[in-house]
mmCIF file of C-alpha atoms in Angstrom:
data_model
loop_
_atom_site.group_PDB
_atom_site.id
_atom_site.type_symbol
_atom_site.label_atom_id
_atom_site.label_comp_id
_atom_site.label_asym_id
_atom_site.label_seq_id
_atom_site.Cartn_x
_atom_site.Cartn_y
_atom_site.Cartn_z
ATOM 1 C CA MET P 1 -22.694 29.893 -42.185
ATOM 2 C CA ALA P 2 -26.301 31.079 -42.015
ATOM 3 C CA ASN P 3 -28.499 31.742 -38.993
ATOM 4 C CA ILE P 4 -31.600 29.642 -39.736
ATOM 5 C CA PHE P 5 -34.914 29.905 -37.895
ATOM 6 C CA LEU P 6 -36.585 26.473 -37.897
ATOM 7 C CA ILE P 7 -40.303 26.540 -37.008
ATOM 8 C CA GLU P 8 -41.426 22.909 -36.760
ATOM 9 C CA ASP P 9 -43.591 21.206 -34.143
ATOM 10 C CA GLU P 10 -42.837 17.562 -35.014
ATOM 11 C CA GLU P 11 -40.096 16.722 -32.544
ATOM 12 C CA ARG P 12 -38.310 14.036 -34.577
ATOM 13 C CA VAL P 13 -38.438 16.022 -37.816
ATOM 14 C CA ALA P 14 -37.185 19.158 -36.057
ATOM 15 C CA ALA P 15 -34.340 17.291 -34.349
ATOM 16 C CA PHE P 16 -33.281 15.679 -37.639
ATOM 17 C CA ILE P 17 -33.264 18.967 -39.564
ATOM 18 C CA GLN P 18 -31.482 20.850 -36.778
ATOM 19 C CA LYS P 19 -28.752 18.230 -36.401
ATOM 20 C CA ALA P 20 -28.178 17.962 -40.147
ATOM 21 C CA LEU P 21 -28.021 21.728 -40.669
ATOM 22 C CA GLU P 22 -25.643 22.210 -37.752
ATOM 23 C CA GLU P 23 -23.411 19.496 -39.190
ATOM 24 C CA SER P 24 -23.433 21.586 -42.400
ATOM 25 C CA SER P 25 -22.036 24.529 -40.364
ATOM 26 C CA HIS P 26 -25.290 26.459 -40.025
ATOM 27 C CA LYS P 27 -26.644 27.910 -36.801
ATOM 28 C CA VAL P 28 -30.211 26.788 -36.059
ATOM 29 C CA SER P 29 -32.768 28.358 -33.722
ATOM 30 C CA LEU P 30 -35.732 26.042 -33.130
ATOM 31 C CA CYS P 31 -39.308 26.983 -32.290
ATOM 32 C CA ARG P 32 -42.290 24.621 -32.047
ATOM 33 C CA ASP P 33 -45.344 26.897 -32.165
ATOM 34 C CA GLY P 34 -46.501 29.758 -34.352
ATOM 35 C CA ALA P 35 -47.283 32.296 -31.649
ATOM 36 C CA GLU P 36 -43.839 31.929 -30.078
ATOM 37 C CA ALA P 37 -42.227 32.111 -33.526
ATOM 38 C CA VAL P 38 -43.784 35.530 -34.137
ATOM 39 C CA LYS P 39 -42.406 36.789 -30.809
ATOM 40 C CA LEU P 40 -38.915 35.416 -31.478
ATOM 41 C CA PHE P 41 -38.807 36.859 -34.992
ATOM 42 C CA ALA P 42 -39.587 40.315 -33.609
ATOM 43 C CA CYS P 43 -36.425 40.432 -31.491
ATOM 44 C CA ASN P 44 -33.879 38.299 -33.383
ATOM 45 C CA LEU P 45 -32.093 38.407 -36.722
ATOM 46 C CA TYR P 46 -32.183 35.417 -39.061
ATOM 47 C CA ASP P 47 -30.856 34.726 -42.559
ATOM 48 C CA LEU P 48 -33.525 32.216 -43.577
ATOM 49 C CA ILE P 49 -36.710 30.643 -42.200
ATOM 50 C CA ILE P 50 -37.899 27.043 -42.536
ATOM 51 C CA LEU P 51 -41.588 27.077 -41.723
ATOM 52 C CA ASP P 52 -44.045 24.210 -41.256
ATOM 53 C CA ILE P 53 -47.684 24.949 -42.078
ATOM 54 C CA SER P 54 -49.348 22.809 -39.399
ATOM 55 C CA LEU P 55 -48.355 24.572 -36.179
ATOM 56 C CA PRO P 56 -50.121 25.064 -32.833
ATOM 57 C CA PHE P 57 -51.599 28.469 -31.867
ATOM 58 C CA LEU P 58 -50.788 30.146 -35.214
ATOM 59 C CA ASN P 59 -50.464 28.109 -38.408
ATOM 60 C CA GLY P 60 -47.623 28.576 -40.856
ATOM 61 C CA ILE P 61 -49.702 30.633 -43.281
ATOM 62 C CA GLU P 62 -50.474 33.167 -40.534
ATOM 63 C CA VAL P 63 -46.849 33.194 -39.378
ATOM 64 C CA CYS P 64 -45.626 33.732 -42.948
ATOM 65 C CA ARG P 65 -48.073 36.578 -43.455
ATOM 66 C CA HIS P 66 -46.909 38.252 -40.230
ATOM 67 C CA ILE P 67 -43.220 37.885 -41.147
ATOM 68 C CA ARG P 68 -43.799 39.345 -44.608
ATOM 69 C CA GLN P 69 -45.417 42.403 -43.057
ATOM 70 C CA LYS P 70 -42.208 42.999 -41.088
ATOM 71 C CA ASP P 71 -39.585 41.802 -43.580
ATOM 72 C CA LYS P 72 -40.189 41.437 -47.305
ATOM 73 C CA ASP P 73 -36.726 40.076 -48.096
ATOM 74 C CA ILE P 74 -35.920 37.215 -45.711
ATOM 75 C CA PRO P 75 -36.095 33.844 -47.541
ATOM 76 C CA ILE P 76 -38.908 31.579 -46.336
ATOM 77 C CA LEU P 77 -38.991 27.869 -47.170
ATOM 78 C CA MET P 78 -42.264 26.141 -46.319
ATOM 79 C CA LEU P 79 -41.886 22.524 -45.284
ATOM 80 C CA THR P 80 -45.135 20.613 -44.928
ATOM 81 C CA ALA P 81 -47.082 17.397 -45.400
ATOM 82 C CA LEU P 82 -49.728 19.255 -47.419
ATOM 83 C CA ASP P 83 -48.963 18.529 -51.062
ATOM 84 C CA SER P 84 -52.005 19.690 -53.071
ATOM 85 C CA ILE P 85 -51.566 22.368 -55.730
ATOM 86 C CA ASP P 86 -53.947 24.654 -53.814
ATOM 87 C CA ASP P 87 -51.816 24.306 -50.662
ATOM 88 C CA LYS P 88 -48.651 25.185 -52.569
ATOM 89 C CA VAL P 89 -50.250 28.170 -54.275
ATOM 90 C CA LYS P 90 -51.619 29.457 -50.964
ATOM 91 C CA GLY P 91 -48.216 29.156 -49.299
ATOM 92 C CA LEU P 92 -46.394 30.890 -52.144
ATOM 93 C CA ASN P 93 -49.018 33.628 -52.436
ATOM 94 C CA THR P 94 -48.669 34.334 -48.717
ATOM 95 C CA GLY P 95 -44.998 35.132 -49.241
ATOM 96 C CA ALA P 96 -43.022 31.886 -49.137
ATOM 97 C CA ASP P 97 -40.083 31.695 -51.550
ATOM 98 C CA ASP P 98 -40.049 27.905 -51.876
ATOM 99 C CA TYR P 99 -42.128 24.898 -50.850
ATOM 100 C CA MET P 100 -41.100 21.337 -49.979
ATOM 101 C CA VAL P 101 -43.315 18.388 -49.143
ATOM 102 C CA LYS P 102 -42.572 15.817 -46.434
ATOM 103 C CA PRO P 103 -41.015 13.299 -46.629
ATOM 104 C CA PHE P 104 -37.929 14.761 -48.271
ATOM 105 C CA HIS P 105 -34.241 14.085 -48.825
ATOM 106 C CA PHE P 106 -31.988 16.294 -46.731
ATOM 107 C CA LYS P 107 -29.629 16.868 -49.676
ATOM 108 C CA GLU P 108 -32.485 18.472 -51.595
ATOM 109 C CA LEU P 109 -33.471 20.589 -48.581
ATOM 110 C CA LEU P 110 -29.883 21.785 -48.227
ATOM 111 C CA ALA P 111 -29.688 22.596 -51.945
ATOM 112 C CA ARG P 112 -32.903 24.611 -51.728
ATOM 113 C CA ILE P 113 -31.575 26.499 -48.688
ATOM 114 C CA GLU P 114 -28.285 27.326 -50.389
ATOM 115 C CA ALA P 115 -30.120 28.515 -53.513
ATOM 116 C CA LEU P 116 -32.333 30.825 -51.446
ATOM 117 C CA LEU P 117 -29.332 32.228 -49.584
ATOM 118 C CA ARG P 118 -27.482 32.870 -52.863
ATOM 119 C CA ARG P 119 -30.525 34.616 -54.273
ATOM 120 C CA LYS P 120 -30.794 36.775 -51.175
ATOM 121 C CA ASN P 121 -27.149 37.840 -51.464
ATOM 122 C CA THR P 122 -27.512 38.538 -55.182
ATOM 123 C CA ASP P 123 -30.681 40.553 -54.722
ATOM 124 C CA SER P 124 -29.357 42.737 -51.910
ATOM 125 C CA ASP P 125 -29.767 46.367 -52.927
ATOM 126 C CA ASN P 126 -26.634 48.478 -53.201
ATOM 127 C CA ILE P 127 -28.637 51.590 -52.357
ATOM 128 C CA LEU P 128 -30.643 51.687 -49.131
ATOM 129 C CA THR P 129 -32.773 54.785 -48.513
ATOM 130 C CA LEU P 130 -34.915 55.433 -45.433
ATOM 131 C CA GLY P 131 -36.266 58.876 -44.711
ATOM 132 C CA ASP P 132 -33.655 61.313 -46.013
ATOM 133 C CA ILE P 133 -30.700 58.963 -45.316
ATOM 134 C CA THR P 134 -29.108 57.119 -48.230
ATOM 135 C CA LEU P 135 -26.606 54.334 -47.590
ATOM 136 C CA ASN P 136 -24.619 53.021 -50.568
ATOM 137 C CA THR P 137 -23.192 49.563 -49.858
ATOM 138 C CA TYR P 138 -21.266 49.533 -53.132
ATOM 139 C CA ASN P 139 -18.894 52.343 -52.172
ATOM 140 C CA ASN P 140 -19.700 52.575 -48.429
ATOM 141 C CA THR P 141 -20.931 56.166 -48.529
ATOM 142 C CA ILE P 142 -23.633 57.870 -46.465
ATOM 143 C CA GLU P 143 -25.682 60.953 -47.286
ATOM 144 C CA ARG P 144 -28.421 62.682 -45.351
ATOM 145 C CA ALA P 145 -30.549 65.240 -47.169
ATOM 146 C CA GLY P 146 -27.765 65.456 -49.749
ATOM 147 C CA ARG P 147 -25.062 66.079 -47.157
ATOM 148 C CA LYS P 148 -22.174 63.580 -47.083
ATOM 149 C CA ILE P 149 -21.495 62.002 -43.709
ATOM 150 C CA THR P 150 -18.200 60.371 -42.807
ATOM 151 C CA LEU P 151 -18.385 57.281 -40.577
ATOM 152 C CA THR P 152 -15.831 54.825 -39.252
ATOM 153 C CA ALA P 153 -16.127 51.181 -40.339
ATOM 154 C CA LYS P 154 -17.934 50.176 -37.149
ATOM 155 C CA GLU P 155 -20.266 53.170 -37.261
ATOM 156 C CA TYR P 156 -21.120 52.328 -40.876
ATOM 157 C CA ALA P 157 -21.779 48.666 -39.974
ATOM 158 C CA LEU P 158 -23.964 49.800 -37.085
ATOM 159 C CA LEU P 159 -26.029 52.139 -39.261
ATOM 160 C CA GLU P 160 -26.449 49.503 -41.979
ATOM 161 C CA LEU P 161 -27.631 46.969 -39.393
ATOM 162 C CA LEU P 162 -30.169 49.426 -38.006
ATOM 163 C CA MET P 163 -31.458 50.466 -41.431
ATOM 164 C CA ARG P 164 -31.753 46.921 -42.774
ATOM 165 C CA ASN P 165 -33.822 46.074 -39.704
ATOM 166 C CA SER P 166 -35.879 49.244 -39.490
ATOM 167 C CA ASN P 167 -38.916 49.154 -37.185
ATOM 168 C CA LYS P 168 -37.445 46.155 -35.370
ATOM 169 C CA ILE P 169 -36.013 46.396 -31.851
ATOM 170 C CA LEU P 170 -32.405 45.186 -31.807
ATOM 171 C CA THR P 171 -31.007 44.116 -28.453
ATOM 172 C CA ARG P 172 -27.524 45.159 -27.401
ATOM 173 C CA GLN P 173 -26.510 41.492 -27.575
ATOM 174 C CA THR P 174 -27.659 41.203 -31.191
ATOM 175 C CA ILE P 175 -25.879 44.427 -32.144
ATOM 176 C CA ALA P 176 -22.636 43.319 -30.462
ATOM 177 C CA GLN P 177 -22.725 39.972 -32.242
ATOM 178 C CA LYS P 178 -23.498 41.408 -35.677
ATOM 179 C CA VAL P 179 -21.215 44.457 -35.619
ATOM 180 C CA TRP P 180 -18.309 43.291 -33.463
ATOM 181 C CA GLY P 181 -18.649 39.515 -33.901
ATOM 182 C CA ILE P 182 -18.384 38.924 -30.179
ATOM 183 C CA ASP P 183 -20.579 37.445 -27.488
ATOM 184 C CA PHE P 184 -22.111 40.252 -25.493
ATOM 185 C CA ASP P 185 -20.414 41.179 -22.244
ATOM 186 C CA THR P 186 -22.805 42.947 -19.861
ATOM 187 C CA GLY P 187 -19.827 44.680 -18.290
ATOM 188 C CA THR P 188 -19.117 46.802 -21.370
ATOM 189 C CA ASN P 189 -21.052 49.752 -22.796
ATOM 190 C CA VAL P 190 -19.423 49.658 -26.248
ATOM 191 C CA VAL P 191 -22.797 49.472 -28.018
ATOM 192 C CA ASP P 192 -24.134 52.543 -26.208
ATOM 193 C CA VAL P 193 -20.912 54.463 -26.804
ATOM 194 C CA TYR P 194 -20.934 53.786 -30.540
ATOM 195 C CA MET P 195 -24.643 54.524 -30.762
ATOM 196 C CA ASN P 196 -23.898 57.975 -29.333
ATOM 197 C CA TYR P 197 -21.076 58.442 -31.873
ATOM 198 C CA LEU P 198 -23.487 57.500 -34.667
ATOM 199 C CA ARG P 199 -26.249 59.788 -33.449
ATOM 200 C CA ASN P 200 -23.866 62.737 -33.234
ATOM 201 C CA LYS P 201 -22.835 62.253 -36.857
ATOM 202 C CA VAL P 202 -26.166 61.256 -38.413
ATOM 203 C CA GLU P 203 -28.722 63.239 -36.406
ATOM 204 C CA LYS P 204 -26.996 66.357 -35.093
ATOM 205 C CA GLY P 205 -28.466 69.421 -36.781
ATOM 206 C CA PHE P 206 -31.517 67.541 -38.132
ATOM 207 C CA THR P 207 -35.048 67.812 -36.773
ATOM 208 C CA ASP P 208 -36.088 64.225 -37.492
ATOM 209 C CA LYS P 209 -34.522 61.625 -35.203
ATOM 210 C CA TYR P 210 -34.460 58.068 -36.519
ATOM 211 C CA ILE P 211 -32.426 56.169 -33.915
ATOM 212 C CA HIS P 212 -34.420 55.545 -30.750
ATOM 213 C CA THR P 213 -33.578 53.894 -27.444
ATOM 214 C CA VAL P 214 -36.107 51.332 -26.214
ATOM 215 C CA ILE P 215 -35.621 51.265 -22.457
ATOM 216 C CA GLY P 216 -34.738 47.824 -21.158
ATOM 217 C CA LYS P 217 -34.620 46.315 -24.657
ATOM 218 C CA GLY P 218 -32.204 48.001 -27.052
ATOM 219 C CA TYR P 219 -32.442 50.275 -30.089
ATOM 220 C CA ILE P 220 -34.745 50.777 -33.066
ATOM 221 C CA PHE P 221 -34.412 52.707 -36.333
ATOM 222 C CA LYS P 222 -37.694 54.207 -37.534
ATOM 223 C CA THR P 223 -38.546 57.101 -39.805
ATOM 224 C CA GLU P 224 -42.196 57.497 -38.822
ATOM 225 C CA PRO P 225 -43.344 58.295 -35.252
ATOM 226 C CA GLY P 226 -45.449 55.591 -33.641
ATOM 227 C CA ASN P 227 -44.355 52.728 -35.953
#
């Protein structure tokens, strides 16, 4: 199951795609304007984006450009009524991974989505390095400035989530869902407790601090001040 962000302002088209994808066991978050899509992308995690070009407030090209500035890896499928070669080239040059023209067959859309998701999983780097921290997803090891750091499974999952979404604020609800696979309970402080565990192991004794609390919002991993 993938978490798909559908950005489409045509109500009937959006409803059709959402229903069909949910029946195919995917989770779908729907947005109908470009400006709102940019805001939602900044505070949520998605596996793939379906993006219409003709959107109110910000068009799909502008939205795609913004998303690519924040995340170079997330698959983006442009879905639009514009079918000229110039339109396709512009969309792909902006950062889209694939391009489909309306009207379309849902089976083909689903096949394109599955291909993009497979490619994303295949292309995932085994080695993730930010600042002086290196995370190896092949053997689940962590090093900082050449020093090995031992983490529990949940601490490792938490650090990987933060690093793969660097410079993006992650809410406690998002962290709880991704790391623990549970709906967030406001009566528990498990996220804050584990974040303290992680900080003690990853940052204690180092001058540079990468894990930051954003008051009233959540946490962010960043290696450069002010970003």
